[in-house]
Every structure is written in structure tokens, then in C-alpha cells.
Amino acid sequence: VEKQPKEALASTTLAREPVLGFSQLGSESAWRLANTNSITEAAKIADIRLSFNNAEQSQEKQIEAVREFVKQKVDVIAIAPVVETGWEPILREVKQAGIPVVIIDRNVDVADQSLYVSHIGSDFYEEGKKAGKYLVDKFPKQIAPIGIVELRGTEGSTPSIARGKGLRDAIATRKDFRFLASENADFTVVKGKEVMKKFLAEKGKDIRVLYSHNDDMTLGALEAIEEYGLVPGKDIVVVTVDGTHKALEKLSEGKINLVVECNPLLGPNLIQAVKEIFKGNTLPKRIVTSENVFTQVTAASEMASRTY
Ligand code: GZL
């Protein structure tokens, strides 16, 4: 934004609709599809032309897409980064071109904070803390270990790193909680089932808790738990993150014990940010989406309003 004088922005504001180049990381989960729909819908309503690219989990493809947006001379670039590291070079190229960047959903790990205008997305660490606090409240202290298995999201992504740390910090005082296994299952249903089957084969009835970084992996894991002959929500306490309709259904059926909300509907926030930038206004460096937790008591009422 500092590259373009106010009057230049003012004239472009009057002359034509803003163009937003959006590099979406993939289509791996129901959350991601809801996130994409929210952004495309919000752009349409606001008459902002959207140049969209789906990188299907590839950072290389995201970087290529961003380079293409620079060639197209879009007014603003938004990136939902698949992983946190490796972004400095391309962000420096974009800064050289004088195009403002908004980071959406996951974050980038860059030393030079001037490489992007704002990061709009959840506080993933808080999500992990909420999950951990639930476990501390649910399980009275005991001598025998309480075995936890963890399905991690995409390695090196902000939600995977921060949700893992948040839970660990929240249960740190409880020496009875013990991680039996923790593995990446890439935020997908298929991998979630595959890895949970492995956990059950190796750890069986020692598993008292499943902590899963997203609902899609959880849905796969529930199938594995039932096929193994255990009752999810009873034999194994299940804690998951996102808050998709399908997870809330399982929550209302008692197969999940807690759903920590991660709000994918970032479209309105992003489009508002694009408009502010286009008017030459500055933005807060960090815009955090507000989120809740859902229990078996609140599942049914929440389901009614869920659009994804
Ligand atoms: C979190 C988002 C994660 C979701 C997953 O904001 O990046 O990626 O939790 C999605 O469902 O795949």
C-alpha cells in the first residue's frame, strides 16, 4: 500500500472494480471448500474480480500462481499458505511489484513483517488450548496413564503446529496424560482412517483419547474405531477441530465429545480488507476470527445454522 500514492488509488477506485488474486492451498477438506465458497461468494457480491488458483496442497504451485498474479498486475494478492516457511523470496518479488498481500487462514513465518499487510484467520493455538482444557476438566486426576493418540494436520502448517502446542501446553500440568502416538494424516478422511487403524492395531485399548486436528480426519477415525469394535465417544473420548455439519451430527450422536470451532467463513473479512487497501487505508497486522466450542448439549441447535 505504501508504494501507491493515495490519489493513484483513488483514481483506480473510481475507474474500475478491484482485481484480487487469490492463491488457495487446496480442496482437501469440507472446511477448505467452505472457505473457498465464502471468498468467491463475497467477491461476487462486492463486485471484486477474482483471479483464483487452487494449488492442490503444493507450495510450488502457490508460488507459481502468485507470480502469475504479479504478471496480471492484480490490485491485491491473498494467499492461504499450505505451510508456514519458504515464502520470503516470492513475497519480496510481490513487494518489488508494489502489490499488497493479505495472508488468509494459515500463516507465513517471515522475519520481515512488511512483506504482507495483514493476516486474517483463527488463533489455532487457542483452539488447541480449548481442546486441552476440555480434557483436563473431563478426566479427574488418576495414577494410571490416560493414553492420547493425535492425528496431526499437514506437516508444517500453522494449524498443525499451533493446535499441537496449544493442547500440550493446556495439559502440561497433568502427568497422567500420555501421548501414545502422534502422526500426520494431512487433514483428510482417508488418511485419518488409515492412521487411526494403525494406532488401534498398535495401542488398542490403551487409547482413551483421540485428539484430531480436523473433522475430516476424525470422520475417518470414527469408522476405524467402530470397525475395531470400540465405541467412539465412550471407550475413546474424541476431540476434534473445525465444526463442520458432519462432525456436529456425530457430536449429537455421542460419537464425538467436543468440537472446537474453526471458522472458514473468511470471505467477508477478506473482501473488506481488499476494499480498505484499495481506498489506501491501513489494516491491523492481525485480524482474528471469533470462534466457539460445541458440546453434545449444543450440537443440535448449532447444526440448524450450519451451512457447511
Ligand atoms: C484451519 C485450516 C485447516 C482446517 C482443515 O484454518 O487451515 O485446513 O482445520 C483444513 O479442515 O484442511
XYZ file of C-alpha atoms and ligand atoms in Angstrom:
320
model
C 0.000 0.000 0.000
C 2.820 2.428 0.878
C 4.020 2.038 -2.744
C 0.895 3.559 -4.284
C 0.085 7.256 -3.526
C -3.479 7.890 -2.289
C -4.564 9.778 -5.437
C -3.495 6.862 -7.685
C -5.568 4.520 -5.562
C -8.448 6.984 -5.506
C -8.494 7.182 -9.306
C -8.303 3.396 -9.705
C -11.124 3.058 -7.138
C -13.337 5.214 -9.377
C -12.227 3.810 -12.756
C -12.811 0.041 -12.357
C -13.530 -2.865 -9.996
C -10.574 -4.062 -7.920
C -8.903 -7.303 -9.003
C -7.958 -9.813 -6.284
C -5.571 -12.664 -6.995
C -6.300 -15.486 -4.525
C -3.955 -18.464 -4.110
C -5.975 -21.168 -2.312
C -3.888 -24.061 -0.941
C -6.158 -26.916 -1.996
C -9.523 -28.674 -1.625
C -8.541 -31.288 0.992
C -11.467 -30.913 3.399
C -15.034 -29.726 3.905
C -13.555 -26.761 5.789
C -11.452 -25.782 2.789
C -14.401 -25.988 0.388
C -16.453 -23.761 2.722
C -13.513 -21.339 2.903
C -13.246 -21.156 -0.917
C -17.019 -20.700 -1.310
C -17.068 -17.947 1.296
C -14.353 -15.992 -0.520
C -15.728 -16.459 -4.050
C -19.247 -15.502 -2.892
C -18.038 -12.407 -1.017
C -16.008 -11.245 -4.043
C -19.023 -11.658 -6.328
C -21.327 -9.671 -4.022
C -18.737 -6.889 -3.708
C -18.072 -6.683 -7.476
C -14.441 -7.580 -6.970
C -12.951 -9.522 -9.869
C -11.354 -12.721 -8.540
C -8.395 -14.440 -10.176
C -8.483 -17.811 -8.356
C -5.965 -20.665 -8.239
C -6.233 -23.976 -6.366
C -2.722 -25.327 -5.683
C -3.893 -28.793 -4.502
C -1.529 -28.819 -1.457
C 1.538 -27.739 -3.478
C 3.518 -24.720 -2.229
C 5.380 -24.671 -5.559
C 2.061 -24.233 -7.381
C 1.069 -21.485 -4.949
C 4.305 -19.629 -5.690
C 3.718 -20.014 -9.455
C 0.160 -18.716 -9.062
C 1.365 -15.659 -7.113
C 3.959 -14.947 -9.832
C 1.134 -15.110 -12.403
C -0.953 -12.653 -10.364
C 2.003 -10.218 -10.459
C 2.135 -10.571 -14.259
C -1.631 -9.906 -14.376
C -0.969 -6.743 -12.284
C -3.798 -7.564 -9.858
C -4.523 -4.916 -7.228
C -4.260 -7.183 -4.163
C -2.956 -10.735 -3.635
C -4.394 -13.071 -0.980
C -2.582 -16.279 -0.014
C -3.808 -19.173 2.139
C -0.340 -20.716 2.701
C -0.227 -24.536 2.809
C 2.847 -24.409 5.107
C 4.468 -21.581 7.095
C 8.012 -21.483 5.703
C 9.583 -20.740 2.296
C 7.610 -17.591 1.468
C 10.223 -14.789 1.691
C 11.516 -14.924 -1.939
C 8.132 -14.729 -3.649
C 6.805 -12.161 -1.150
C 9.854 -9.976 -1.872
C 9.083 -10.225 -5.615
C 5.491 -9.127 -4.917
C 6.680 -6.237 -2.741
C 9.009 -5.125 -5.535
C 5.982 -5.086 -7.855
C 4.165 -2.842 -5.338
C 1.199 -5.226 -4.827
C -0.176 -5.519 -1.255
C -0.544 -9.059 0.165
C -3.120 -10.384 2.640
C -2.409 -13.715 4.352
C -5.657 -15.648 4.923
C -6.359 -18.652 7.197
C -2.950 -20.272 7.902
C 0.070 -18.022 8.456
C 3.506 -17.461 6.946
C 6.678 -17.467 9.048
C 8.663 -14.472 7.744
C 11.146 -12.216 9.594
C 10.211 -9.141 7.540
C 6.636 -8.283 8.597
C 6.406 -5.618 5.867
C 6.073 -8.460 3.311
C 2.324 -8.605 3.987
C -0.331 -6.123 5.057
C -2.411 -8.318 7.359
C -3.046 -11.919 8.486
C -6.746 -12.798 8.730
C -7.511 -16.128 10.379
C -8.070 -18.188 13.509
C -5.963 -18.383 16.636
C -5.018 -22.041 16.204
C -3.055 -22.101 19.458
C -6.225 -21.076 21.359
C -8.104 -23.864 19.569
C -5.559 -26.362 20.918
C -5.803 -24.809 24.395
C -9.614 -25.198 24.354
C -9.232 -28.871 23.403
C -6.716 -29.422 26.216
C -8.815 -27.625 28.807
C -11.730 -29.887 27.952
C -9.594 -32.979 28.613
C -8.295 -31.580 31.925
C -11.894 -30.933 33.043
C -13.226 -34.265 31.761
C -10.654 -36.610 33.296
C -10.164 -36.465 37.062
C -6.510 -36.953 38.044
C -5.518 -40.612 38.228
C -2.432 -42.736 38.753
C -2.789 -44.925 35.666
C -1.772 -43.174 32.427
C -4.503 -41.728 30.174
C -3.364 -42.645 26.658
C -3.799 -39.982 23.952
C -3.339 -40.515 20.206
C -3.121 -37.485 17.910
C -3.971 -37.128 14.226
C -1.962 -34.130 13.032
C -2.843 -31.866 10.099
C -0.500 -31.073 7.214
C 3.100 -31.081 8.479
C 4.490 -27.556 8.877
C 1.100 -25.835 8.601
C 0.098 -23.257 11.217
C -2.967 -25.195 12.437
C -0.976 -28.401 12.850
C 1.902 -26.714 14.727
C -0.271 -24.476 16.903
C -3.094 -26.931 17.670
C -0.463 -29.441 18.769
C 1.301 -26.919 21.010
C -1.917 -25.468 22.397
C -3.158 -28.831 23.640
C 0.217 -29.815 25.050
C 0.506 -26.557 26.983
C -3.034 -26.943 28.341
C -2.396 -30.447 29.724
C 1.232 -29.860 30.751
C 0.480 -29.986 34.497
C -1.260 -33.374 34.213
C 1.367 -36.098 34.365
C -1.303 -38.802 33.908
C -1.971 -37.736 30.288
C 0.412 -39.564 27.973
C 0.825 -39.315 24.183
C 0.902 -42.904 22.860
C 1.199 -41.829 19.203
C 1.061 -38.728 17.021
C 1.138 -38.796 13.223
C 0.325 -36.608 10.229
C -2.887 -37.579 8.410
C -2.993 -34.494 6.149
C -6.446 -33.207 7.175
C -8.197 -35.880 5.036
C -10.881 -38.512 5.772
C -8.954 -41.303 4.052
C -5.654 -40.684 5.848
C -7.452 -40.154 9.149
C -8.994 -43.639 8.916
C -5.734 -45.215 7.760
C -3.623 -43.747 10.591
C -6.266 -44.416 13.267
C -6.404 -48.081 12.164
C -2.657 -48.237 12.692
C -2.931 -46.582 16.141
C -5.594 -49.140 17.162
C -3.548 -52.074 15.892
C -0.528 -50.863 17.877
C -2.123 -49.428 21.035
C -5.637 -50.918 21.148
C -7.464 -50.448 24.423
C -4.674 -48.259 25.888
C -6.152 -45.463 23.789
C -8.508 -43.373 25.922
C -8.421 -40.116 23.897
C -8.252 -39.181 20.209
C -7.182 -35.587 19.545
C -7.685 -34.852 15.844
C -6.657 -31.573 14.200
C -9.720 -31.516 11.918
C -13.171 -33.029 11.463
C -12.405 -34.805 8.189
C -9.629 -36.894 9.789
C -11.977 -37.503 12.730
C -14.753 -38.839 10.464
C -12.308 -41.368 9.035
C -11.033 -42.238 12.503
C -14.575 -42.890 13.805
C -15.008 -45.580 11.129
C -11.714 -47.182 12.181
C -12.706 -47.137 15.869
C -16.084 -48.769 15.174
C -14.577 -51.364 12.812
C -12.085 -52.192 15.567
C -15.018 -52.855 17.932
C -14.769 -49.884 20.280
C -17.401 -47.176 20.871
C -16.212 -43.672 19.934
C -17.297 -41.018 22.444
C -17.374 -43.670 25.200
C -14.389 -46.087 25.024
C -12.362 -43.354 23.344
C -13.020 -39.669 24.088
C -12.925 -37.818 20.740
C -11.908 -34.150 20.471
C -11.849 -32.510 17.039
C -11.452 -29.079 15.429
C -13.426 -27.272 12.660
C -17.163 -27.567 13.387
C -18.493 -28.973 10.104
C -22.105 -30.177 9.900
C -20.999 -33.806 9.660
C -18.933 -33.528 12.841
C -21.820 -31.849 14.665
C -24.053 -34.744 13.608
C -21.591 -37.229 15.165
C -21.385 -34.952 18.212
C -25.174 -35.086 18.613
C -24.991 -38.896 18.250
C -22.456 -39.026 21.111
C -19.612 -40.337 18.926
C -17.608 -37.125 19.372
C -17.228 -35.417 22.761
C -16.064 -31.908 21.823
C -15.888 -29.903 18.585
C -13.642 -26.822 18.708
C -14.837 -24.339 16.109
C -12.502 -23.090 13.386
C -14.419 -20.597 11.261
C -13.860 -20.975 7.468
C -16.194 -18.108 6.508
C -13.401 -15.586 5.992
C -14.794 -14.147 2.731
C -16.423 -11.013 4.176
C -13.320 -10.168 6.251
C -11.004 -10.621 3.255
C -13.165 -8.575 0.883
C -13.477 -5.777 3.448
C -9.686 -5.810 3.742
C -9.302 -5.591 -0.055
C -11.663 -2.593 -0.150
C -9.756 -0.838 2.643
C -6.441 -1.422 0.899
C -7.919 -0.220 -2.383
C -9.008 3.002 -0.658
C -5.443 3.427 0.585
C -6.298 2.714 4.228
C -4.087 0.693 6.561
C -5.207 -2.523 8.304
C -4.374 -4.153 11.639
C -1.483 -6.598 11.192
C -3.580 -9.388 12.711
C -7.361 -9.933 12.339
C -8.529 -12.916 14.446
C -11.818 -14.668 13.624
C -14.135 -15.273 16.589
C -14.813 -18.932 17.408
C -16.660 -21.198 19.825
C -16.674 -24.767 21.137
C -19.589 -27.175 20.702
C -20.605 -29.929 23.123
C -23.164 -32.735 22.903
C -25.609 -30.339 24.577
C -25.244 -27.545 21.988
C -24.756 -29.731 18.883
C -28.371 -29.858 17.690
C -29.012 -26.102 17.867
C -25.676 -25.336 16.176
C -26.391 -27.830 13.360
C -29.502 -25.918 12.382
C -27.467 -22.843 11.447
C -24.509 -24.635 9.876
C -24.122 -24.011 6.134
C -21.076 -26.311 5.627
C -7.582 -24.191 9.536
C -7.443 -24.766 8.143
C -7.410 -26.250 8.230
C -8.722 -26.843 8.730
C -8.756 -28.108 7.949
O -7.808 -22.844 9.449
O -6.252 -24.306 7.534
O -7.192 -26.759 6.913
O -8.760 -27.044 10.103
C -8.307 -27.593 6.583
O -10.006 -28.723 7.880
O -7.993 -28.625 5.746
